[in-house]
Amino acid sequence: MDPVKQRKLAHHTEQDESAKTSPMLDNHKKTFRVTGIPASHDRKTLRQGLIKAFHIGETSDLIVHSLVSDQCDDTSPQQRVATVTFRVLPRQISSATSEHSVSESTPDEWSVRLEEELPLPAKNVVLYFDTNFTGFTPLSSVEQDDKHVIDCVVIHGWGGHAFGSFKERGGQFMWLRDDIPSLFPQLRIWLYGYESKLTDETSIESVDDWCHTFCNLLVDLRAKTKTDQRKRPLIFIVHSLGGWIFKEAMVELSRRSDPKAKDTVKCTYGALFFGVPSQGMNVEALATMVGQKPQRATIALLDGRIHHRLRAKQHQEFCDAFNFKHSRIIKFFETSLSETVKLNTERNQWIQNGDRVLLVSPDSATSGRSWDRYEDHISLKGNHSTIVKFRPNDRTDYQQVRSKLRELVEEAEDAIRLRFASQSVHQSFSEEEYKCLQTLYHSDYNEHKSRNPVRTAGTCKWVLGHRHYLQWKDGKSSNLLWISADPGCGKSVLARFLIDRLSGSDAEYRNNLCFFFFKDDNDQQNSAILALRAILYQLFETQKELIKHAIPHFKRKGAKFVEEIHTLWEILIRSTSDQSARETICIIDALDECNKQSRIVFMKIVADFSKRYAGNDANRPHLKVLITSRGYQDIELSLIRSDHPLTIRLRAEDEDDSR
């Protein structure tokens, strides 16, 4: 089958733009990648050079859409890569038989020599044009080079196209080039393209091969960056089978012995998944089209009716490799049916006017790790192809995508920095201590904190001067402070502010800080046992020598010791009573959202602690507890059992009533 027709047929699974990039189609729809551009060229210089080389008029509709430093290039200074379009194609690149074609085997690649007078060493510059976009293509503006602190890698699906899959249908808007770089200048956008024709009888490449090549090129790309930038965060945007390549890549890279490969996994914060068929998809029409060609193996792997165990194995391997609790995978799923293909027997061609089906079900598209968030499952109005194609004025689907990408961008740097810092701490534990520490871990407490908004300028600071706060923080006789609030008064915002204040670079207080945010609708945040596990985990990460107080319980009971609230509290008291223990502050937010059974026990424990160690007892633990909650009567009655309790009462008008 003719390659151009093959690309047309790929539309029903991935996109329609891969076909549009063929030299045999309408010229105005073609986007060209241009490589080999001297580092001295800006957009204006490049455009003038192309006009002269192609012998076209100054008024011709030649547009240089993007111009980026090409980190895939090993020259110094680095060359640049551009994307350009023409209203009318120059004859030099208007057909596969042009004298400027690179070779007969690459009909969508051309070379053009610039005719302008250029200083050495830029003389005799040859530019290369292509429409296949294979390998890595950067899209972020060269003017933003010094602002890039996060890499964003984009992988298309099977039969798709690195550029065309994400381009507006019937228009020129390509959101990853025309909007995202200016919206998020800290991102460096990388498109990744790979040859994956649906009915290629000449290739036996499979998902494993595509993944292996991707891993090699990604590690090489990251290795070419400056040494101090090799731990920059990574975010992925993947469509359909591109999600499988991402997941297989995380597994393969984690198993390689090369530290650069392992660091690539460690630098990955999260991903946007668009229609990724984690539990398979509807492949009936595709299977008929592929027949007995080599691609039938990939079809079988995708078939939602079979190979359940194989996909389950892949899923478990991915969860083991990408097991960072402080990471996010946001899953978008299609809600519109897609047209399938059927054979036109008169023309002997596959055309896209078959039955409409839902190619990837919501269950398949949102299947993921056990700790992934439910609120990160998002429906989009498009079909399997159009869920990654947006109009610039789209105020619904595209707005949701931009919003979720913004969350990843805002979270990624801190998450990766903490991930590497935590790794260096963990390496200092013995094997037994590390296993004990991991037993305590259950979810990402930093991510729980980040779900709460940052304070509005001018708010929250009042608490730093409040007499009861100062008495609790600086005094020797007060170890418990309760801040109660009506709904909507911002107690969680206040708790986050205090945590950031006490742990920030400008912090006045430089001892141990532990925290937990209760949330009644989250199974990882609604129990006092989970709160104590999180507090102990943070304490031992900060002062690793204190984990010796947990080891005897771990030896006797194994992982079961983390299920006992009194055991966990005993470990906390013994740890903070240790002669080497620094002063430890525990901030516990929204106690009212803790489940009632464990809340009753926890409140009694805390009240007894406060009462027992009130005053200037020299043997008291180096522990101070701050609790926020709504002013529920059972909480108040329990906490005031302690002698001289310190309280701050917030009201809707942001006033306080202290006692």
XYZ file of C-alpha atoms in Angstrom:
659
model
C 0.000 0.000 0.000
C 1.198 3.513 -0.800
C 2.805 5.166 2.293
C 0.688 8.282 1.929
C -2.510 6.227 1.984
C -1.213 4.392 5.021
C -0.821 7.649 6.867
C -4.361 8.657 5.909
C -5.651 5.439 7.418
C -3.823 6.051 10.676
C -6.202 8.920 11.453
C -8.865 6.775 13.137
C -6.491 5.678 15.868
C -4.206 8.618 16.404
C -4.451 11.681 14.194
C -5.087 13.105 10.769
C -2.079 15.379 10.477
C 0.523 12.722 9.726
C -1.068 12.265 6.341
C -1.231 15.990 5.766
C 2.541 16.242 5.957
C 3.036 14.144 2.813
C 4.496 16.068 -0.152
C 1.566 14.835 -2.253
C -1.052 16.671 -0.175
C -2.238 20.281 0.021
C 0.769 22.534 0.431
C -0.669 24.989 2.938
C -1.138 22.213 5.456
C 2.518 21.200 5.577
C 4.747 21.990 8.538
C 8.467 21.523 7.953
C 11.203 20.927 10.481
C 14.413 22.726 9.543
C 17.729 21.646 11.098
C 21.346 22.713 10.684
C 20.572 26.428 11.240
C 23.648 28.399 12.414
C 23.485 29.664 15.993
C 23.946 33.205 14.643
C 20.575 33.159 12.861
C 17.461 34.685 14.367
C 13.989 34.370 12.827
C 14.423 37.375 10.539
C 17.829 36.227 9.268
C 16.545 32.700 8.695
C 13.516 33.914 6.779
C 15.606 36.154 4.542
C 18.048 33.322 3.883
C 15.246 30.941 2.921
C 13.616 33.497 0.610
C 16.916 33.914 -1.211
C 17.706 30.190 -1.339
C 14.259 29.298 -2.698
C 14.074 32.322 -5.050
C 10.693 33.367 -3.752
C 9.375 36.871 -3.184
C 9.690 38.930 -0.007
C 5.907 39.015 0.204
C 5.567 35.229 0.119
C 3.743 33.661 3.026
C 6.790 31.992 4.549
C 6.389 31.827 8.311
C 9.055 30.819 10.818
C 6.859 29.573 13.649
C 9.540 28.492 16.112
C 13.320 28.776 16.409
C 15.056 26.813 19.162
C 18.553 25.842 20.243
C 19.046 22.219 19.206
C 20.454 20.252 22.148
C 20.383 17.135 19.979
C 23.219 18.761 18.038
C 26.796 18.221 19.246
C 28.327 21.318 17.622
C 29.501 24.326 19.605
C 27.873 26.764 19.557
C 24.749 24.693 19.160
C 22.865 24.909 15.902
C 19.199 25.736 15.857
C 16.051 23.992 14.688
C 12.902 25.666 13.344
C 9.391 24.876 12.198
C 8.230 26.709 9.064
C 5.261 26.772 6.705
C 4.767 28.016 3.111
C 1.580 29.134 1.395
C 2.973 27.806 -1.866
C 5.737 25.240 -1.684
C 9.052 26.087 -3.360
C 9.819 23.695 -6.213
C 12.959 22.511 -4.384
C 10.837 20.726 -1.762
C 7.554 20.300 -3.614
C 7.893 16.596 -4.416
C 9.633 13.411 -3.421
C 11.463 13.399 -6.768
C 13.030 16.828 -6.279
C 16.749 17.062 -7.015
C 17.082 18.335 -3.438
C 15.741 15.116 -1.894
C 18.212 13.595 0.539
C 17.730 10.106 -0.923
C 15.130 7.908 -2.561
C 14.629 6.088 0.732
C 13.723 9.345 2.511
C 11.158 11.020 0.228
C 10.107 13.457 2.973
C 13.589 14.928 3.543
C 15.352 17.639 1.505
C 18.580 19.630 1.730
C 18.954 23.273 0.686
C 22.139 25.366 0.597
C 21.921 28.958 1.817
C 23.167 31.400 -0.817
C 23.784 34.370 1.447
C 27.242 35.690 2.294
C 28.073 34.335 5.726
C 31.170 34.713 7.890
C 33.339 31.712 8.644
C 32.637 29.100 9.938
C 29.040 29.518 8.710
C 29.894 29.556 4.997
C 28.365 26.864 2.811
C 25.559 26.225 5.259
C 23.244 23.376 4.276
C 19.803 23.282 5.859
C 17.799 20.075 6.102
C 14.033 20.053 5.701
C 11.796 17.171 6.695
C 8.172 16.439 7.471
C 8.643 13.215 9.444
C 9.727 14.821 12.774
C 11.380 11.583 13.931
C 13.610 11.706 17.004
C 13.541 14.725 19.309
C 12.357 18.154 18.178
C 12.514 21.118 20.594
C 9.738 23.690 20.368
C 10.402 26.258 23.099
C 11.606 29.670 21.972
C 15.334 30.380 21.786
C 14.639 33.660 23.602
C 13.603 31.618 26.653
C 16.724 29.409 26.790
C 17.920 30.800 30.110
C 14.510 30.227 31.754
C 14.142 26.494 31.054
C 14.288 24.474 34.270
C 11.932 21.580 33.402
C 11.970 19.222 30.393
C 8.588 18.275 28.928
C 8.669 15.262 26.570
C 5.704 14.601 24.253
C 5.099 11.134 22.743
C 2.474 10.460 20.081
C 0.574 7.218 19.589
C 0.700 4.362 17.113
C 0.372 5.513 13.514
C 0.583 9.098 14.703
C 2.900 11.992 14.001
C 5.074 13.900 16.472
C 3.765 17.288 15.306
C 0.532 16.574 13.454
C -1.085 14.496 16.201
C -1.289 17.611 18.383
C -2.189 20.169 15.707
C -5.612 21.785 15.403
C -7.771 19.983 12.859
C -8.222 22.187 9.800
C -6.033 24.967 11.213
C -2.450 25.886 12.032
C -2.662 26.132 15.847
C -0.390 23.624 17.576
C -0.793 24.197 21.300
C 2.561 22.725 22.322
C 4.352 25.188 20.043
C 2.075 28.205 19.824
C 0.834 28.571 23.401
C 2.482 26.390 26.049
C 6.052 27.804 25.684
C 4.862 31.362 26.344
C 2.473 30.255 29.090
C 5.172 28.201 30.850
C 8.577 29.666 29.950
C 10.223 27.356 32.488
C 9.349 24.353 30.257
C 11.512 23.110 27.417
C 9.128 21.231 25.112
C 10.482 18.173 23.273
C 8.411 16.330 20.668
C 9.440 12.721 20.169
C 8.602 11.027 16.871
C 8.998 7.398 15.829
C 8.011 5.470 12.684
C 4.965 3.360 13.497
C 2.920 2.767 10.367
C -0.130 0.606 10.824
C 0.349 -1.603 7.753
C 4.077 -1.546 7.087
C 4.979 -4.925 5.626
C 8.693 -4.067 5.621
C 9.151 -3.553 9.397
C 8.858 -5.899 12.368
C 9.350 -3.133 14.985
C 7.204 -3.457 18.081
C 6.533 -1.534 21.294
C 9.718 -2.977 22.829
C 11.822 -1.679 19.937
C 10.237 1.780 19.980
C 10.720 1.954 23.745
C 14.367 0.838 23.628
C 15.245 3.455 21.002
C 13.397 6.129 22.963
C 15.300 5.260 26.149
C 18.659 5.481 24.374
C 17.873 8.851 22.808
C 16.371 10.302 26.000
C 19.375 9.373 28.152
C 21.696 10.771 25.469
C 19.680 13.996 25.276
C 19.800 14.513 29.034
C 23.528 13.742 29.120
C 24.190 16.598 26.667
C 22.850 19.222 29.068
C 25.128 21.070 31.441
C 26.256 19.001 34.423
C 24.346 21.155 36.911
C 21.132 20.729 34.893
C 21.092 16.947 34.550
C 18.751 16.577 37.492
C 16.184 18.970 36.070
C 12.623 17.635 36.449
C 10.869 15.758 33.657
C 7.178 15.912 32.742
C 5.652 13.732 30.010
C 2.654 14.332 27.742
C 1.613 11.086 26.056
C -1.184 10.039 23.711
C -2.585 6.526 23.326
C 0.222 4.007 22.711
C 2.691 6.750 23.644
C 1.623 6.040 27.221
C 2.734 2.429 26.847
C 6.118 3.605 25.582
C 6.407 5.912 28.603
C 5.558 3.126 31.054
C 7.884 0.611 29.404
C 10.619 3.281 29.389
C 10.319 3.811 33.137
C 10.711 0.051 33.655
C 13.658 -0.328 31.284
C 15.533 2.740 32.545
C 15.090 1.686 36.186
C 16.695 -1.680 35.398
C 19.721 -0.327 33.576
C 23.018 -0.164 35.426
C 23.845 3.270 33.985
C 23.332 5.920 36.724
C 22.194 8.402 34.059
C 19.324 6.061 33.147
C 18.256 5.621 36.769
C 18.449 9.382 37.343
C 16.131 9.906 34.366
C 13.448 7.911 36.186
C 14.188 9.727 39.428
C 13.841 13.098 37.674
C 10.410 12.224 36.277
C 7.704 13.950 38.306
C 4.584 13.014 36.373
C 2.646 12.860 33.141
C -0.502 13.850 31.303
C -2.086 10.694 29.834
C -4.489 11.183 26.904
C -6.515 8.091 26.032
C -3.810 5.668 27.165
C -5.304 2.137 26.839
C -3.884 0.676 30.044
C -6.488 -2.106 29.973
C -6.645 -2.405 26.188
C -8.912 -0.891 23.550
C -11.342 -1.734 20.747
C -9.167 -3.036 17.887
C -11.675 -4.945 15.733
C -11.417 -2.658 12.705
C -7.649 -2.317 13.092
C -7.212 -6.088 13.278
C -9.097 -6.530 9.998
C -6.965 -3.856 8.365
C -3.630 -5.210 9.627
C -4.450 -8.816 8.849
C -1.344 -11.012 8.974
C 1.169 -8.177 8.715
C 3.862 -7.884 11.422
C 1.798 -5.288 13.284
C -0.656 -8.002 14.347
C 1.472 -8.579 17.488
C 0.922 -4.986 18.634
C -2.770 -5.286 17.781
C -3.025 -8.357 20.009
C -1.287 -6.547 22.860
C -3.806 -3.699 22.621
C -6.876 -5.922 22.259
C -8.986 -5.343 25.359
C -10.525 -8.816 25.056
C -7.296 -10.778 25.528
C -3.832 -10.624 27.162
C -5.174 -9.398 30.502
C -2.324 -11.061 32.406
C 0.315 -9.524 30.162
C -1.069 -6.022 30.699
C -1.398 -6.678 34.440
C 2.274 -7.699 34.515
C 3.273 -4.526 32.678
C 1.214 -2.467 35.105
C 2.845 -4.051 38.163
C 6.330 -3.583 36.715
C 5.538 0.066 36.030
C 4.223 0.603 39.583
C 7.402 -0.956 40.983
C 9.661 1.160 38.758
C 7.788 4.457 39.112
C 6.867 4.027 42.767
C 7.292 7.610 43.916
C 4.305 8.549 46.026
C 5.049 12.221 45.412
C 4.368 11.989 41.690
C 1.266 12.496 39.592
C -0.289 10.935 36.523
C -3.282 12.903 35.253
C -5.514 10.820 32.982
C -7.762 12.313 30.313
C -10.340 10.093 28.601
C -12.448 10.459 25.456
C -16.232 10.733 25.558
C -16.975 10.836 21.800
C -17.103 7.885 19.420
C -14.470 7.488 16.706
C -15.125 6.430 13.113
C -13.450 3.152 12.216
C -12.122 2.139 8.802
C -13.546 -0.295 6.293
C -12.372 -1.528 2.935
C -13.711 0.135 -0.218
C -13.681 -2.893 -2.504
C -14.149 -0.831 -5.685
C -10.984 1.195 -5.070
C -9.263 -1.433 -2.912
C -8.651 1.260 -0.305
C -9.311 1.541 3.415
C -11.495 4.562 4.101
C -12.653 6.089 7.333
C -16.430 5.764 7.266
C -17.017 2.618 9.287
C -19.006 2.159 12.470
C -18.489 4.641 15.292
C -17.059 3.106 18.469
C -15.482 4.195 21.721
C -11.892 3.116 21.098
C -10.609 3.456 24.684
C -13.080 3.129 27.554
C -12.924 5.440 30.604
C -11.995 2.447 32.777
C -9.043 1.617 30.552
C -7.900 5.235 30.216
C -8.046 5.912 33.967
C -6.565 2.646 35.199
C -3.446 3.421 37.199
C -1.483 3.199 40.425
C -3.348 2.656 43.683
C -2.286 6.031 45.058
C -3.224 8.093 41.985
C -5.881 10.697 42.706
C -9.482 10.300 41.629
C -9.705 14.021 40.855
C -6.984 13.514 38.238
C -9.399 11.491 36.061
C -10.809 14.017 33.581
C -13.223 13.636 30.672
C -12.724 15.489 27.382
C -15.351 15.990 24.691
C -13.248 14.726 21.783
C -12.796 11.289 20.288
C -9.585 9.267 20.473
C -7.864 11.455 17.901
C -9.185 14.900 18.801
C -8.618 14.803 22.567
C -5.099 16.128 21.869
C -6.142 18.716 19.254
C -7.307 22.073 20.577
C -8.457 25.411 19.241
C -6.771 28.509 20.681
C -10.112 29.815 21.991
C -11.192 26.526 23.610
C -12.399 27.486 27.099
C -13.389 24.019 28.309
C -11.225 21.011 27.400
C -8.047 22.950 26.632
C -8.545 25.053 29.745
C -8.630 21.885 31.852
C -5.468 20.571 30.215
C -3.591 23.826 30.762
C -4.732 23.955 34.377
C -3.503 20.425 35.122
C -0.208 21.049 33.334
C 0.229 24.171 35.455
C -0.149 22.058 38.604
C 2.599 19.694 37.466
C 4.887 22.585 36.551
C 4.377 24.267 39.931
C 5.007 21.055 41.871
C 7.812 19.422 39.889
C 10.899 21.329 41.034
C 10.286 20.949 44.770
C 9.280 17.308 44.342
C 12.449 16.307 42.493
C 14.685 18.305 44.813
C 13.156 16.552 47.817
C 13.370 13.186 46.049
C 17.128 13.452 45.609
C 17.594 14.884 49.105
C 15.581 12.025 50.567
C 17.652 9.510 48.633
C 20.884 10.811 50.138
C 19.352 10.552 53.623
C 18.073 7.016 53.023
C 21.500 5.822 51.897
C 22.800 6.451 55.429
C 20.346 3.959 57.001
C 21.203 0.319 57.557
C 19.140 -2.195 55.582
C 17.001 -2.979 58.653
C 16.501 0.699 59.469
C 15.517 1.474 55.895
C 12.942 -1.350 55.850
C 11.512 -0.043 59.119
C 11.328 3.480 57.708
C 9.564 2.278 54.561
C 7.050 0.399 56.706
C 6.046 3.700 58.297
C 5.616 5.413 54.933
C 2.109 5.344 53.474
C 1.562 8.465 51.344
C 3.147 11.730 50.334
C 2.687 14.235 53.158
C 4.297 17.041 51.134
C 1.762 16.502 48.372
C -1.062 16.588 50.955
C 0.234 19.939 52.147
C 0.512 21.278 48.599
C -3.182 20.622 47.947
C -3.983 23.561 50.225
C -3.661 27.035 48.705
C -0.858 29.408 49.577
C -1.964 32.326 51.739
C -3.083 35.577 50.152
C -0.622 38.411 50.668
C -1.265 40.206 53.940
C -2.971 37.281 55.676
C -1.865 34.734 58.323
C 1.175 36.692 59.545
C -0.799 37.978 62.520
C -0.450 34.593 64.198
C 3.340 34.986 64.467
C 2.865 37.777 66.993
C -0.027 36.222 68.880
C 0.815 35.853 72.571
C -0.449 32.269 72.799
C 1.481 31.212 69.703
C 4.656 32.786 71.089
C 4.056 31.246 74.523
C 3.643 27.813 72.934
C 6.609 28.126 70.541
C 9.143 29.763 72.847
C 8.015 28.756 76.306
C 9.196 25.747 78.283
C 5.922 24.942 80.031
C 3.414 24.870 77.136
C 3.463 21.927 74.749
C -0.028 22.064 73.182
C -1.748 24.800 71.150
C -5.239 24.346 69.720
C -6.398 26.678 66.924
C -10.105 26.254 66.281
C -12.023 27.817 63.438
C -15.433 28.047 61.852
C -15.785 26.515 58.369
C -14.173 28.663 55.670
C -11.874 30.604 57.987
C -8.715 29.220 56.397
C -7.295 26.983 59.113
C -5.576 24.723 56.539
C -4.113 27.760 54.774
C -2.839 28.930 58.157
C -1.372 25.486 58.896
C 0.455 25.461 55.548
C 1.753 28.962 56.206
C 3.176 27.944 59.589
C 4.812 24.834 58.122
C 6.400 26.828 55.299
C 7.466 29.504 57.766
C 9.034 27.073 60.211
C 10.794 25.063 57.503
C 11.732 27.773 54.995
C 15.150 29.202 54.298
C 14.280 32.265 56.379
C 12.903 30.157 59.240
C 13.510 31.329 62.780
C 13.025 27.766 64.012
C 15.570 25.218 62.788
C 14.691 22.025 64.646
C 12.561 19.029 63.629
C 9.258 19.840 61.941
C 6.600 17.182 61.277
C 3.074 17.664 59.990
C -0.064 15.918 58.818
C -3.235 17.126 57.074
C -6.401 15.161 57.813
C -8.948 14.790 55.008
C -12.143 12.845 55.599
C -12.649 11.880 51.922
C -9.173 10.395 51.462
C -8.298 6.974 52.880
C -4.658 8.066 53.157
C -5.533 11.040 55.373
C -8.447 10.117 57.638
C -6.877 8.126 60.483
C -4.832 9.050 63.565
C -2.662 5.977 62.952
C -1.749 7.335 59.511
C -0.974 10.715 61.081
C 1.445 9.191 63.595
C 3.111 7.096 60.892
C 3.685 10.216 58.800
C 5.042 12.147 61.797
C 7.482 9.368 62.734
C 8.615 8.991 59.120
C 9.401 12.704 58.899
C 11.121 12.685 62.298
C 13.409 9.765 61.391
C 14.224 11.290 58.013
C 15.340 14.443 59.808
C 17.150 12.732 62.714
C 17.996 9.262 61.516
C 19.612 8.180 64.810
C 16.196 8.317 66.508
C 14.891 5.376 64.477
C 16.578 3.114 67.065
C 13.453 3.594 69.207
C 11.299 1.970 66.513
C 13.604 -0.939 65.676
C 12.687 -3.163 68.714
C 8.994 -2.971 67.775
C 9.837 -3.678 64.124
C 11.905 -6.721 65.107
C 9.159 -8.155 67.339
C 6.087 -7.430 65.240
C 7.312 -6.676 61.742
C 5.040 -4.389 59.734
C 2.170 -4.903 62.196
C 3.622 -2.411 64.677
C 2.427 0.468 62.468
C -1.180 -0.627 63.052
C -1.068 0.111 66.800
C -1.766 3.710 67.783
C -0.389 3.418 71.332
C 2.810 1.793 70.065
C 3.334 4.590 67.561
C 2.760 7.247 70.220
C 5.167 5.485 72.598
C 7.851 5.525 69.871
C 7.253 9.250 69.336
C 7.590 10.042 73.056
C 10.722 7.892 73.455
C 12.273 9.405 70.341
C 11.654 13.003 71.386
C 12.831 12.208 74.941
C 16.188 10.970 73.647
C 19.136 13.075 74.852
C 20.176 13.690 71.238
C 16.693 14.722 70.113
C 16.228 18.250 68.906
C 13.058 20.146 69.723
C 10.283 18.733 67.535
C 7.201 20.598 66.393
C 4.182 18.648 65.123
C 1.496 20.551 63.226
C -1.703 18.552 62.787
C -4.387 20.124 60.618
C -8.144 19.468 60.549
C -8.392 16.996 63.420
C -12.176 17.149 62.992
C -11.752 15.265 59.681
C -10.082 12.299 61.370
C -12.437 9.297 61.640
C -14.241 9.401 64.965
C -12.960 6.109 66.401
C -9.254 6.920 66.116
C -9.863 10.611 66.855
C -11.245 9.802 70.314
C -8.170 7.724 71.160
C -5.785 10.276 69.723
C -7.355 13.211 71.586
C -7.063 11.354 74.896
C -3.407 10.530 74.208
C -2.571 14.141 73.350
C -4.495 15.561 76.302
C -2.752 13.147 78.711
C 0.611 14.099 77.215
C -0.063 17.804 77.659
C -1.251 17.358 81.234
C 1.563 15.019 82.267
C 4.378 17.214 80.968
C 2.956 20.640 81.813
C 5.369 22.922 83.588
C 9.142 22.996 83.475
C 9.688 19.260 83.821
C 13.340 18.600 82.947
C 12.437 15.118 81.728
C 9.689 16.201 79.390
C 9.943 15.161 75.707
C 11.297 17.785 73.314
C 7.909 17.878 71.634
C 5.354 20.592 70.912
C 2.012 19.896 69.237
C -0.178 22.375 67.337
C -3.647 21.191 66.325
C -6.177 22.952 64.088
C -9.799 21.891 63.835
C -13.358 23.083 63.807
C -14.645 23.910 67.259
C -16.425 20.609 67.822
C -17.524 20.027 71.389
C -15.910 16.597 71.752
C -12.543 18.023 70.659
C -12.830 20.948 73.041
C -13.869 18.770 75.978
C -10.960 16.405 75.373
C -8.261 19.011 74.905
C -9.230 21.196 77.852
C -8.539 18.195 80.102
C -4.921 19.350 79.957
C -3.824 22.017 82.445
C -3.886 25.601 81.168
C -4.568 24.779 77.532
C -3.565 27.431 75.009
C -6.205 28.132 72.369
C -6.788 30.559 69.532
C -10.273 30.841 68.113
C -10.633 32.082 64.506
C -13.861 33.600 63.336
C -15.124 34.417 59.866
C -14.103 38.054 60.269
C -10.501 36.861 60.854
C -10.636 37.993 64.466
C -9.526 35.758 67.281
C -10.786 34.991 70.745
C -7.966 33.722 72.971
C -7.869 32.272 76.420
